[in-house]
């Protein structure tokens, strides 16, 4: 077998989004040597694309009468639990709501420059499901600010960066994860990392769907590598459909239109010009009475947030996405099969200042001036609520030596994530996982790397290049996307899910025999061959869990089980493990919430 | 369906050529869509970088008809002749096809220490007015596409990467130098290691910036003035010495530890 380089670190961080970078800083500050691996260049992870803001209850905003709005970690806790339809891990939410403000202020110390209030504090904007103005932001490019700040800080604390390396397998010594294996995308050379602890911060998965806001990176490698190494996954059926993706022109379909548009007063209209979110049918009982009931009230709210209720466009994402879906199904869709999102009434100057990148995106790529015309939008696959199950305090997974944080981890968001909660998730739990991994690394020696595991993976990787004939990975990908888009999207049924599962199994069989042209030197076709196998397995898990959960909750909307079943399904998470080549699904009771947190829900939930 | 002709550079350090592809067009199509079409339907081994497909990440930089551009922001219908030539950035070593080795940019960037908050605000929420940060926010829009680095003649024609950090890093340094809370003296680095003197204000960088950052007018020229004030202006120097002009005293560069960050890249040799 060919030679490969081996690098040794106390802590190996996989992923250079916000979660990975924050973990690097934490592990470095704890005195560990740190290696960072990512598939793209530094600063290009999904985090860079985030627009709307980072949610943290800083309570910076004032009412017209000069009083503070009154936000607190308690209200953020309750909003997040409600938004997640109470499937969330309460302890994670508690830690999250309490620590988010500190983490955001720390970004400022690292060099982030947020928009300011008239008093000179960090400005906050309203977002779906958040009771108060809570999203700390920089126009509509908050993710860029966050990733660049953390990138510069992480570089400043000192680490070894391996850019454009794809890891494909975690290496184990007995029960414990002791390293990882992969290849340099540019040269195709193999590389081994030996580490006392590994932090997975590989982000989400959306590429198995046809229309998604995710980049090529979102193929589920991290979550499947963990699963293959024995880790438990949680809530995998919960995939977020962001209500407003672009729908026209065709090449832009799926690209995100930030919720910030609605936060800044944007309204949703159907083809008849009706502001359909006021339709009482779309109002979930949990939120009844908390939102404006007339467009006039919603209009007044723009200037006086204390004495008026929020517009229903700011309901949680699952609710708005379903409403859009139903409007289009009912024949009230826009020209290209979506609905209209109109922010023109806010005036050109305001729009260009608060939503500059949306203005530019539509202007340059959509032939549309959003200060003059409404946008056309339709739900797009956006975010994975589910993921690797972790210990709230440390990010430890169920496998020793393996930690996880950020979108790849599950449990915080329950059945639906509120906008803005992901950027605070990645900094809160990125730090915790970095601390957790560093503490663990100090208690163990390096493990032994088993060459047999590497050889097996090498064979697996090289097979498509050596094959004389076989399937094209792009073709399999296309068929997977069609099946998932059709059957495992926003509205699900048993029949559709079973059809989808059958298709996935057929594709998994066909994917055992792939063939790609060219050599190992920066060859996207070859990379696609490994990615597709991760995507197929991740899709299978999503579909199986969607079949298992026979109710509608958050992002899981089953047409054949339209009701929320709190008595049974509301009390269990679905936990997935891989046994042999099969997935095992367990219904595990939610941990019991302590009385003082229950009391908070009573107090602020109404 | 209408078609567009793409001439794409294919090759590596060993040599290469423009290869012609016919790609069906769609409304609103961008050059990156055409590249993806080729990968999917004609040749899966065509190498190109991309991530966001919405001009937000700065991955897909290349030269379109000889001009440094983001491929995801270059509409095919901007080129009515129907022939589009796509080549890799020229200022950086070629890896393969449209992919170049841009790691040098990360290595010089690592020489610039991040914000060091002034002692009176360290650990406390900052109080800053919007108008005091507008300027800095313009610079922080940078998506690190390195198109400005690609076009700058100091780096492109004269290959003075040993002496000049390039316009991208001038923008980064400007954001720090003009940050109301930064306490590090950035001018010494600007003058010496970063080589601001190499820039002769041709403004080519500003023209190609997809984020419309006024690199020369708002970053480089004011920085040059500040450096000149410090180092070359005898009147200012005198007034300062006798105490008629007060400038805040910031801490020197060498007062902060410079941790070694290593950016690994792979050699250009083909793996067999
Ligand atoms: C368009 C868009 C807009 C968004 N807007 C918002 C918003 O306004 N507010 C908000 O809170 N959230 C938003 N989100 C969600 C949020 O951006 C992400 O959930 C979050 O950034 C995820 O961060 P992360 O660090 O977990 O992962 P990512 O940023 O996705 O990073 C994953 C990293 O893992 C690496 N990686 C993956 N697989 C491998 C492998 N096999 N080997 C090596 N490295 C690997 C990748 O290269 C990458 O560096 C948005 C998301 C998108 C796509
Ligand atoms: S203005 Fe200066 S930095 Fe910009 S391209 Fe010209 S020489 Fe280079
Ligand atoms: S300054 Fe502009 S051109 Fe230069 S790297 Fe940044 S975004 Fe690109
Ligand atoms: S793909 Fe992100 S800028 Fe073009």
PDB file of C-alpha atoms in Angstrom, chain A residues 5 7 9 28 40-42 44 48-49 51 105 108-116 118-121 138 141 144-145 148-149 151-152 154-164 184 186-187 189 207 215-217 248-252 255 357-358 360-361 364-367 474 478 519 521-525, chain B residues 12 26-28 30 33 39-40 44-54 56-59 72-73 75 95-96 99 102-103 106 109-110 114-115 117 121-130 133 136-137 140-145 168 172 179 210 212 259-264 266-272:
ATOM      1  CA  UNK A   5       1.425  11.147   6.053  1.00  0.00           C
ATOM      2  CA  UNK A   7      -0.166  13.916  11.910  1.00  0.00           C
ATOM      3  CA  UNK A   9      -2.595  16.222  17.774  1.00  0.00           C
ATOM      4  CA  UNK A  28      -6.010  25.751  22.390  1.00  0.00           C
ATOM      5  CA  UNK A  40     -13.147  23.642   1.549  1.00  0.00           C
ATOM      6  CA  UNK A  41     -10.837  26.580   2.088  1.00  0.00           C
ATOM      7  CA  UNK A  42     -10.968  28.315   5.459  1.00  0.00           C
ATOM      8  CA  UNK A  44     -16.144  28.953   3.189  1.00  0.00           C
ATOM      9  CA  UNK A  48     -20.413  32.058   6.053  1.00  0.00           C
ATOM     10  CA  UNK A  49     -23.792  31.995   4.303  1.00  0.00           C
ATOM     11  CA  UNK A  51     -27.672  35.960   6.986  1.00  0.00           C
ATOM     12  CA  UNK A 105     -20.225  39.518  23.570  1.00  0.00           C
ATOM     13  CA  UNK A 108     -17.136  41.462  19.882  1.00  0.00           C
ATOM     14  CA  UNK A 109     -13.929  41.176  21.907  1.00  0.00           C
ATOM     15  CA  UNK A 110     -12.515  38.976  19.170  1.00  0.00           C
ATOM     16  CA  UNK A 111     -13.237  41.695  16.622  1.00  0.00           C
ATOM     17  CA  UNK A 112     -16.779  41.213  15.298  1.00  0.00           C
ATOM     18  CA  UNK A 113     -18.466  44.495  14.406  1.00  0.00           C
ATOM     19  CA  UNK A 114     -22.237  44.189  14.836  1.00  0.00           C
ATOM     20  CA  UNK A 115     -24.796  46.810  13.819  1.00  0.00           C
ATOM     21  CA  UNK A 116     -25.449  49.264  16.666  1.00  0.00           C
ATOM     22  CA  UNK A 118     -28.773  54.407  19.111  1.00  0.00           C
ATOM     23  CA  UNK A 119     -27.220  53.788  22.553  1.00  0.00           C
ATOM     24  CA  UNK A 120     -24.217  52.175  20.877  1.00  0.00           C
ATOM     25  CA  UNK A 121     -25.050  48.591  21.841  1.00  0.00           C
ATOM     26  CA  UNK A 138     -24.678  42.708  10.771  1.00  0.00           C
ATOM     27  CA  UNK A 141     -24.352  38.940   6.433  1.00  0.00           C
ATOM     28  CA  UNK A 144     -19.685  36.122   7.374  1.00  0.00           C
ATOM     29  CA  UNK A 145     -18.943  38.302  10.377  1.00  0.00           C
ATOM     30  CA  UNK A 148     -14.275  35.588   9.795  1.00  0.00           C
ATOM     31  CA  UNK A 149     -14.029  36.677  13.410  1.00  0.00           C
ATOM     32  CA  UNK A 151     -11.247  32.235  11.803  1.00  0.00           C
ATOM     33  CA  UNK A 152      -8.933  35.146  12.575  1.00  0.00           C
ATOM     34  CA  UNK A 154      -8.383  30.682  15.793  1.00  0.00           C
ATOM     35  CA  UNK A 155      -5.458  31.464  13.506  1.00  0.00           C
ATOM     36  CA  UNK A 156      -4.273  33.867  16.188  1.00  0.00           C
ATOM     37  CA  UNK A 157      -4.247  31.242  18.941  1.00  0.00           C
ATOM     38  CA  UNK A 158      -2.218  28.900  16.751  1.00  0.00           C
ATOM     39  CA  UNK A 159      -3.182  25.604  15.130  1.00  0.00           C
ATOM     40  CA  UNK A 160      -2.357  23.400  12.188  1.00  0.00           C
ATOM     41  CA  UNK A 161      -4.844  23.788   9.364  1.00  0.00           C
ATOM     42  CA  UNK A 162      -5.387  21.112   6.751  1.00  0.00           C
ATOM     43  CA  UNK A 163      -7.606  22.724   4.165  1.00  0.00           C
ATOM     44  CA  UNK A 164      -9.381  20.815   1.415  1.00  0.00           C
ATOM     45  CA  UNK A 184      -6.314  15.685   0.245  1.00  0.00           C
ATOM     46  CA  UNK A 186      -6.050  18.508  -4.422  1.00  0.00           C
ATOM     47  CA  UNK A 187      -3.518  15.693  -4.714  1.00  0.00           C
ATOM     48  CA  UNK A 189      -3.102  11.596  -1.352  1.00  0.00           C
ATOM     49  CA  UNK A 207     -27.644  17.682  -0.723  1.00  0.00           C
ATOM     50  CA  UNK A 215     -23.472  23.806  -0.606  1.00  0.00           C
ATOM     51  CA  UNK A 216     -21.774  20.680  -1.976  1.00  0.00           C
ATOM     52  CA  UNK A 217     -20.379  20.081   1.519  1.00  0.00           C
ATOM     53  CA  UNK A 248     -36.721  31.711 -10.035  1.00  0.00           C
ATOM     54  CA  UNK A 249     -34.516  31.736 -12.138  1.00  0.00           C
ATOM     55  CA  UNK A 250     -34.118  27.942 -12.273  1.00  0.00           C
ATOM     56  CA  UNK A 251     -30.390  27.931 -11.457  1.00  0.00           C
ATOM     57  CA  UNK A 252     -31.092  29.860  -8.257  1.00  0.00           C
ATOM     58  CA  UNK A 255     -30.976  29.585  -2.602  1.00  0.00           C
ATOM     59  CA  UNK A 357     -27.040  41.168   0.241  1.00  0.00           C
ATOM     60  CA  UNK A 358     -30.648  40.194  -0.544  1.00  0.00           C
ATOM     61  CA  UNK A 360     -27.721  42.382  -4.477  1.00  0.00           C
ATOM     62  CA  UNK A 361     -28.658  38.699  -4.823  1.00  0.00           C
ATOM     63  CA  UNK A 364     -27.562  40.529  -9.934  1.00  0.00           C
ATOM     64  CA  UNK A 365     -28.974  37.033 -10.232  1.00  0.00           C
ATOM     65  CA  UNK A 366     -32.732  37.309 -10.293  1.00  0.00           C
ATOM     66  CA  UNK A 367     -33.282  40.361 -12.537  1.00  0.00           C
ATOM     67  CA  UNK A 474     -23.847  11.855 -10.464  1.00  0.00           C
ATOM     68  CA  UNK A 478     -29.826  12.755  -9.248  1.00  0.00           C
ATOM     69  CA  UNK A 519      -7.234  10.094 -11.611  1.00  0.00           C
ATOM     70  CA  UNK A 521      -5.743  14.708  -8.737  1.00  0.00           C
ATOM     71  CA  UNK A 522      -8.545  17.163  -7.761  1.00  0.00           C
ATOM     72  CA  UNK A 523     -11.227  15.015  -9.309  1.00  0.00           C
ATOM     73  CA  UNK A 524     -14.769  16.022  -8.277  1.00  0.00           C
ATOM     74  CA  UNK A 525     -16.200  12.898  -9.878  1.00  0.00           C
TER      75      UNK A 525
ATOM     76  CA  UNK B  12      -2.131  21.454 -14.598  1.00  0.00           C
ATOM     77  CA  UNK B  26     -31.548  28.367 -19.018  1.00  0.00           C
ATOM     78  CA  UNK B  27     -32.995  31.715 -17.967  1.00  0.00           C
ATOM     79  CA  UNK B  28     -30.759  33.432 -15.437  1.00  0.00           C
ATOM     80  CA  UNK B  30     -24.507  31.788 -14.498  1.00  0.00           C
ATOM     81  CA  UNK B  33     -24.148  26.547 -13.621  1.00  0.00           C
ATOM     82  CA  UNK B  39     -19.153  18.065 -14.533  1.00  0.00           C
ATOM     83  CA  UNK B  40     -22.435  16.256 -14.393  1.00  0.00           C
ATOM     84  CA  UNK B  44     -16.830  14.652 -14.007  1.00  0.00           C
ATOM     85  CA  UNK B  45     -13.147  15.334 -13.483  1.00  0.00           C
ATOM     86  CA  UNK B  46     -13.305  19.076 -14.302  1.00  0.00           C
ATOM     87  CA  UNK B  47     -11.936  20.792 -11.184  1.00  0.00           C
ATOM     88  CA  UNK B  48     -13.527  23.988  -9.868  1.00  0.00           C
ATOM     89  CA  UNK B  49     -14.244  25.466  -6.453  1.00  0.00           C
ATOM     90  CA  UNK B  50     -17.637  26.679  -5.245  1.00  0.00           C
ATOM     91  CA  UNK B  51     -19.768  26.700  -2.097  1.00  0.00           C
ATOM     92  CA  UNK B  52     -22.628  29.146  -1.727  1.00  0.00           C
ATOM     93  CA  UNK B  53     -23.618  29.797  -5.348  1.00  0.00           C
ATOM     94  CA  UNK B  54     -24.876  33.170  -4.174  1.00  0.00           C
ATOM     95  CA  UNK B  56     -21.347  35.084  -0.407  1.00  0.00           C
ATOM     96  CA  UNK B  57     -18.377  32.803   0.163  1.00  0.00           C
ATOM     97  CA  UNK B  58     -15.744  33.842  -2.370  1.00  0.00           C
ATOM     98  CA  UNK B  59     -14.846  30.303  -3.471  1.00  0.00           C
ATOM     99  CA  UNK B  72     -21.595  32.311  -9.596  1.00  0.00           C
ATOM    100  CA  UNK B  73     -22.147  35.997 -10.212  1.00  0.00           C
ATOM    101  CA  UNK B  75     -24.537  35.747 -15.924  1.00  0.00           C
ATOM    102  CA  UNK B  95      -3.291  23.173  -9.202  1.00  0.00           C
ATOM    103  CA  UNK B  96      -5.690  21.851 -11.813  1.00  0.00           C
ATOM    104  CA  UNK B  99      -8.307  25.572  -9.187  1.00  0.00           C
ATOM    105  CA  UNK B 102      -4.365  30.324  -2.834  1.00  0.00           C
ATOM    106  CA  UNK B 103      -2.770  29.274   0.459  1.00  0.00           C
ATOM    107  CA  UNK B 106      -3.923  32.581   4.308  1.00  0.00           C
ATOM    108  CA  UNK B 109      -3.253  36.840   6.741  1.00  0.00           C
ATOM    109  CA  UNK B 110      -1.971  34.784   9.689  1.00  0.00           C
ATOM    110  CA  UNK B 114      -6.630  39.893  15.547  1.00  0.00           C
ATOM    111  CA  UNK B 115      -8.227  42.743  17.496  1.00  0.00           C
ATOM    112  CA  UNK B 117      -9.274  45.488  22.833  1.00  0.00           C
ATOM    113  CA  UNK B 121     -13.073  47.967  27.346  1.00  0.00           C
ATOM    114  CA  UNK B 122     -11.459  44.543  27.588  1.00  0.00           C
ATOM    115  CA  UNK B 123     -14.074  42.052  28.739  1.00  0.00           C
ATOM    116  CA  UNK B 124     -16.885  44.628  28.644  1.00  0.00           C
ATOM    117  CA  UNK B 125     -19.627  45.169  26.043  1.00  0.00           C
ATOM    118  CA  UNK B 126     -18.470  47.813  23.575  1.00  0.00           C
ATOM    119  CA  UNK B 127     -20.286  51.110  23.231  1.00  0.00           C
ATOM    120  CA  UNK B 128     -19.829  52.292  19.654  1.00  0.00           C
ATOM    121  CA  UNK B 129     -22.031  54.459  17.480  1.00  0.00           C
ATOM    122  CA  UNK B 130     -23.160  53.148  14.102  1.00  0.00           C
ATOM    123  CA  UNK B 133     -18.297  51.546  12.675  1.00  0.00           C
ATOM    124  CA  UNK B 136     -15.026  49.269   9.410  1.00  0.00           C
ATOM    125  CA  UNK B 137     -18.140  47.372   8.350  1.00  0.00           C
ATOM    126  CA  UNK B 140     -15.568  43.499   6.868  1.00  0.00           C
ATOM    127  CA  UNK B 141     -17.813  42.722   3.906  1.00  0.00           C
ATOM    128  CA  UNK B 142     -14.771  41.097   2.286  1.00  0.00           C
ATOM    129  CA  UNK B 143     -15.518  37.494   1.277  1.00  0.00           C
ATOM    130  CA  UNK B 144     -11.851  36.588   0.651  1.00  0.00           C
ATOM    131  CA  UNK B 145     -12.354  35.784  -3.003  1.00  0.00           C
ATOM    132  CA  UNK B 168      -7.130  42.045   0.527  1.00  0.00           C
ATOM    133  CA  UNK B 172      -8.113  43.638   6.683  1.00  0.00           C
ATOM    134  CA  UNK B 179     -11.655  49.921  14.679  1.00  0.00           C
ATOM    135  CA  UNK B 210     -17.533  41.791  -6.024  1.00  0.00           C
ATOM    136  CA  UNK B 212     -17.896  46.815  -4.045  1.00  0.00           C
ATOM    137  CA  UNK B 259       1.290  31.916  17.868  1.00  0.00           C
ATOM    138  CA  UNK B 260       2.406  29.831  14.958  1.00  0.00           C
ATOM    139  CA  UNK B 261      -0.451  28.722  12.764  1.00  0.00           C
ATOM    140  CA  UNK B 262       0.611  26.399   9.990  1.00  0.00           C
ATOM    141  CA  UNK B 263      -1.396  26.187   6.810  1.00  0.00           C
ATOM    142  CA  UNK B 264      -0.733  22.845   5.162  1.00  0.00           C
ATOM    143  CA  UNK B 266      -0.345  19.645  -0.816  1.00  0.00           C
ATOM    144  CA  UNK B 267       2.538  19.624  -3.247  1.00  0.00           C
ATOM    145  CA  UNK B 268       1.803  20.066  -6.915  1.00  0.00           C
ATOM    146  CA  UNK B 269       3.102  16.633  -7.810  1.00  0.00           C
ATOM    147  CA  UNK B 270       0.486  14.333  -9.173  1.00  0.00           C
ATOM    148  CA  UNK B 271      -0.221  11.349  -6.989  1.00  0.00           C
ATOM    149  CA  UNK B 272       0.388   8.363  -9.189  1.00  0.00           C
TER     150      UNK B 272
END
